[in-house]
PDB file of C-alpha atoms in Angstrom:
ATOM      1  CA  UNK A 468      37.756  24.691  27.008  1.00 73.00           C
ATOM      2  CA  UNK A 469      36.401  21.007  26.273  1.00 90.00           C
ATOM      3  CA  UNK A 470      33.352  22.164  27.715  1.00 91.00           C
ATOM      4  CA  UNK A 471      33.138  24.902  25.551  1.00 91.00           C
ATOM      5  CA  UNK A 472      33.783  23.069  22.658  1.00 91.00           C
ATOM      6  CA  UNK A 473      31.250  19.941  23.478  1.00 92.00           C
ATOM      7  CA  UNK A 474      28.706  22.881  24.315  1.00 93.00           C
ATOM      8  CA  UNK A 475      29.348  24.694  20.604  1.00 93.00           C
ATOM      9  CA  UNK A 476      28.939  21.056  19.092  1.00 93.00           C
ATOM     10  CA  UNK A 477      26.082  20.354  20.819  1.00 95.00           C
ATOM     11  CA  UNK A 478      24.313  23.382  19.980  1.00 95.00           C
ATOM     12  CA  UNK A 479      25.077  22.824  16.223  1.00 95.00           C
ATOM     13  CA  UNK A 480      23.916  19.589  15.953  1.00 95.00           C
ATOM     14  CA  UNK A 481      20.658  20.731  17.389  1.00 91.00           C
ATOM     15  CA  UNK A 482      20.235  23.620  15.211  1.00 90.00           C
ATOM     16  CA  UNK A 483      21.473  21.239  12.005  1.00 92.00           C
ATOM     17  CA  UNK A 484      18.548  18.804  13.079  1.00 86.00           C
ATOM     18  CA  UNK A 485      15.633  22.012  13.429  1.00 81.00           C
ATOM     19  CA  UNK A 486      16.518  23.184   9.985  1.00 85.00           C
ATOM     20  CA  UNK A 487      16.791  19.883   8.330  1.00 86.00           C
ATOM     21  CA  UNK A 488      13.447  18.800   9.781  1.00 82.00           C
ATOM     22  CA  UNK A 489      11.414  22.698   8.770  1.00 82.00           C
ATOM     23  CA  UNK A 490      13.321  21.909   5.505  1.00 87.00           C
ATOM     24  CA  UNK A 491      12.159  18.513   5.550  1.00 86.00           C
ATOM     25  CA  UNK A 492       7.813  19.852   6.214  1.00 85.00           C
ATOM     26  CA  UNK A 493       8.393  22.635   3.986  1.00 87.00           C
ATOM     27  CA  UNK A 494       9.304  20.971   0.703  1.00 91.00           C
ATOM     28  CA  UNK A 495       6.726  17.993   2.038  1.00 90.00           C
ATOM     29  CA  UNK A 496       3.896  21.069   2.724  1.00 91.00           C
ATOM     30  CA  UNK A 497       4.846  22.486  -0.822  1.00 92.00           C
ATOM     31  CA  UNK A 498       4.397  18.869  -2.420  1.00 94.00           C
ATOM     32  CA  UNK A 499       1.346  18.045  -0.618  1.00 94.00           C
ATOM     33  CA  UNK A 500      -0.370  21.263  -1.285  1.00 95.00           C
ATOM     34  CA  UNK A 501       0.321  20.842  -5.212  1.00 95.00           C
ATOM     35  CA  UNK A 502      -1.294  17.293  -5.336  1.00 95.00           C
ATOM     36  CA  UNK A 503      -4.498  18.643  -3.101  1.00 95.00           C
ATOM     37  CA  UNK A 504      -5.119  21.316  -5.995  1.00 95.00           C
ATOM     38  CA  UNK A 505      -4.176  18.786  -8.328  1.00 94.00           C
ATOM     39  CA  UNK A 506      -7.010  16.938  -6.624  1.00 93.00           C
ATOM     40  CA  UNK A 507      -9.722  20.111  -6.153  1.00 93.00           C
ATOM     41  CA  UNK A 508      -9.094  21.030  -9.758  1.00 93.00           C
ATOM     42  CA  UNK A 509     -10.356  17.800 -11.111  1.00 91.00           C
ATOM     43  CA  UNK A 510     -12.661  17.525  -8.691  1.00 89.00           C
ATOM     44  CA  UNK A 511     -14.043  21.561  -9.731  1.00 89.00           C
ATOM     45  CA  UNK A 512     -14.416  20.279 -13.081  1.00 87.00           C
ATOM     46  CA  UNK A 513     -16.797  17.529 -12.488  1.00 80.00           C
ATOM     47  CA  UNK A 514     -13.910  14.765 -13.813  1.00 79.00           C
ATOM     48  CA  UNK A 515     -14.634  11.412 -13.778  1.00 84.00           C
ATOM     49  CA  UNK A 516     -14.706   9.725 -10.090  1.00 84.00           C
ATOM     50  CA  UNK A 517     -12.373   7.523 -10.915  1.00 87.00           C
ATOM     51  CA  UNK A 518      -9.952   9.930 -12.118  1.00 90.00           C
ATOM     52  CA  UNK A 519     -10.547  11.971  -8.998  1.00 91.00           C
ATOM     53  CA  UNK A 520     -10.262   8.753  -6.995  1.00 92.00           C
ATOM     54  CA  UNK A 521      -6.988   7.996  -8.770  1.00 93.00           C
ATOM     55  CA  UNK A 522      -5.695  11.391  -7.729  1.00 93.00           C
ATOM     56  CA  UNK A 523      -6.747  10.745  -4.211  1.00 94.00           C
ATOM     57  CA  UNK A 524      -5.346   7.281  -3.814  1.00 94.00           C
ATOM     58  CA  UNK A 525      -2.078   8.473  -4.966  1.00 94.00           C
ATOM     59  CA  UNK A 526      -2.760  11.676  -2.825  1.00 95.00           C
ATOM     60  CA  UNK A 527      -2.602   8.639   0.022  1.00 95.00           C
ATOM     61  CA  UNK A 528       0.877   6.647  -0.933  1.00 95.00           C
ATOM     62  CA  UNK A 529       2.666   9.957  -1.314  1.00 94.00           C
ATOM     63  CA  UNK A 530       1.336  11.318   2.341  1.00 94.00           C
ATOM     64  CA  UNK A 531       2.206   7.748   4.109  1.00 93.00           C
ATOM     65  CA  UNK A 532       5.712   7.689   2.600  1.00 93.00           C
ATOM     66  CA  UNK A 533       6.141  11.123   3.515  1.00 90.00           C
ATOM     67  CA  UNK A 534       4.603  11.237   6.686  1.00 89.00           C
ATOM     68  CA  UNK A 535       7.214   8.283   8.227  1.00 88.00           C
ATOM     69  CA  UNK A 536      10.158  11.074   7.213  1.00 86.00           C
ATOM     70  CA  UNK A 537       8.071  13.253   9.239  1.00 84.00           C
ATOM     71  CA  UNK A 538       6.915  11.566  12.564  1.00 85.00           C
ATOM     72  CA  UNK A 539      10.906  11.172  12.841  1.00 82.00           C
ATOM     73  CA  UNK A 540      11.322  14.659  13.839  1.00 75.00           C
ATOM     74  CA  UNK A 541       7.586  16.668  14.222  1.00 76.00           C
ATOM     75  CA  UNK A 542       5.197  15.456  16.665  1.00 76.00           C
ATOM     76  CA  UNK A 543       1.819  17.198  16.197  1.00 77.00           C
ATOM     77  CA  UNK A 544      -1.934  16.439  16.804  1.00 85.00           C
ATOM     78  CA  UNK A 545      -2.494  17.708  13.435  1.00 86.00           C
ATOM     79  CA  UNK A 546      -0.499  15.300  11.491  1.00 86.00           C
ATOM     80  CA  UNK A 547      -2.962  12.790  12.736  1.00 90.00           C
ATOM     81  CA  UNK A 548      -5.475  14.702  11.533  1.00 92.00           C
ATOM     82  CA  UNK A 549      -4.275  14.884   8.219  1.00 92.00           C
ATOM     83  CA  UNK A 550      -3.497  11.084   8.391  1.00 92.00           C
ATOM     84  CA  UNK A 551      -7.311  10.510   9.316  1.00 93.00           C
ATOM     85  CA  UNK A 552      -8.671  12.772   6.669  1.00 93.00           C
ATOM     86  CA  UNK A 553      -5.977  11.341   3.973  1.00 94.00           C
ATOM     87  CA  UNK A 554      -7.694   7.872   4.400  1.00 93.00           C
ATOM     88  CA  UNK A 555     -11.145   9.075   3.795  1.00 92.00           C
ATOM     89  CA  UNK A 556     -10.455  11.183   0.332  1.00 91.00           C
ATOM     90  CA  UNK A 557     -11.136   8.266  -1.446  1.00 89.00           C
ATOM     91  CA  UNK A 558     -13.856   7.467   0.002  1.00 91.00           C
ATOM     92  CA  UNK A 559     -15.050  11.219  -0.209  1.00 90.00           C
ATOM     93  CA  UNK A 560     -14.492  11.216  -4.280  1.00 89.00           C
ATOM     94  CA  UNK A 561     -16.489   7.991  -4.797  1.00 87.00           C
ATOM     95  CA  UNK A 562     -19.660  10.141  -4.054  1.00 78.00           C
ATOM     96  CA  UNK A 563     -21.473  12.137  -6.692  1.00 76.00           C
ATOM     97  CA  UNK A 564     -20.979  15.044  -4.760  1.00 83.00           C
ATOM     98  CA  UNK A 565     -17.502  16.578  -4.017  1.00 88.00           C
ATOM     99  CA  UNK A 566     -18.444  19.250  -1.440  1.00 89.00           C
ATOM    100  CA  UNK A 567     -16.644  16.966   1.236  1.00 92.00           C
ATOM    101  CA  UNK A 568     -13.729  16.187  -0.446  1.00 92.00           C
ATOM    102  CA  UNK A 569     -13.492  19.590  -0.801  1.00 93.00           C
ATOM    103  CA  UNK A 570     -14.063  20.425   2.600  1.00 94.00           C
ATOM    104  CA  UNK A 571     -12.101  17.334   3.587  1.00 94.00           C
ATOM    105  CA  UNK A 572      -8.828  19.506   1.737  1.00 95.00           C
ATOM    106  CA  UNK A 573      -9.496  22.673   3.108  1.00 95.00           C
ATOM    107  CA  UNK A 574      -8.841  20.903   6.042  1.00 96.00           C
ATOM    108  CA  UNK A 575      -5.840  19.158   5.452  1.00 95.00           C
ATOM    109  CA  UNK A 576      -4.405  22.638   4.159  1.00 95.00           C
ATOM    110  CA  UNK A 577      -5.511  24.171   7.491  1.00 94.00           C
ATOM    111  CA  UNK A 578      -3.672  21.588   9.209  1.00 92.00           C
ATOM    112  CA  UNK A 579      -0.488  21.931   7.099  1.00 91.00           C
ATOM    113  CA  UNK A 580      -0.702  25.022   7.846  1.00 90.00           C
ATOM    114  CA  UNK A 581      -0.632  25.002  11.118  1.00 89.00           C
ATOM    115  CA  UNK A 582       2.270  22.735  11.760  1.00 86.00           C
ATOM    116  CA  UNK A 583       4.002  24.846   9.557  1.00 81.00           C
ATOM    117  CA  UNK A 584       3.279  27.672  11.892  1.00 81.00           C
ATOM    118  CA  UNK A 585       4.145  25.724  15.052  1.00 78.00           C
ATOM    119  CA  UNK A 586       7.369  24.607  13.190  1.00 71.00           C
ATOM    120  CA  UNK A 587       8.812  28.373  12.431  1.00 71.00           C
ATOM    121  CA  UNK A 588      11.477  29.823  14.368  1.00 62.00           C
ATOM    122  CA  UNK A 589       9.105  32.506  16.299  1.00 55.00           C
ATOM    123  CA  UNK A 590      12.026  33.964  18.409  1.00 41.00           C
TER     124      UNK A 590
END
């Protein structure tokens, strides 16, 4: 019966630790995805680059923070990905022209996107 028990436990804990980690990426993704339109929006309406860069510099110290919760419990390629592209959005907005920033997004939301898809329960 101890077995039993330690096996129940076990199986608890690890089901506790998937759910509090998809929890974890999904309120990140939803956060993440709201700054990146934040982001687009200004970028859409020809702001000034500074403002833009502002956005995407804070874009930045949100993702790091949030992407040391995350390396804790999701190891994908595309998390690097979005780390790489992160760094460069400043960069991207300093330019007169935002069509790579806006590319550079789109693929950041791909990428969320597809951790997110790796992440779901697919039973």
């Amino acid at each position: 019966m101890n077995r039993f028990a330690a096996a129940v436990v076990i199986i608890i804990l690890l089901l506790s630790v998937c759910t509090y980690s998809y929890r974890l990426f999904s309120t990140t993704r939803g956060e993440m995805m709201e700054r990146l339109a934040e982001i687009e929006a200004a970028a859409l309406a020809d702001e000034e680059v500074g403002q833009v860069m502002q956005l995407c510099q804070e874009y930045r110290v949100l993702w790091v923070e949030k992407e040391k919760k995350l390396m804790r419990f999701i190891r994908h390629p595309q998390l690097d990905e979005i780390s790489s592209l992160t760094a460069e959005l400043r960069y991207l907005a300093s330019g007169e022209d935002y069509s790579h920033l806006l590319a550079a997004i789109d693929r950041i939301r791909a990428n969320l996107e597809k951790v997110g898809n790796a992440e779901m329960f697919s039973g």
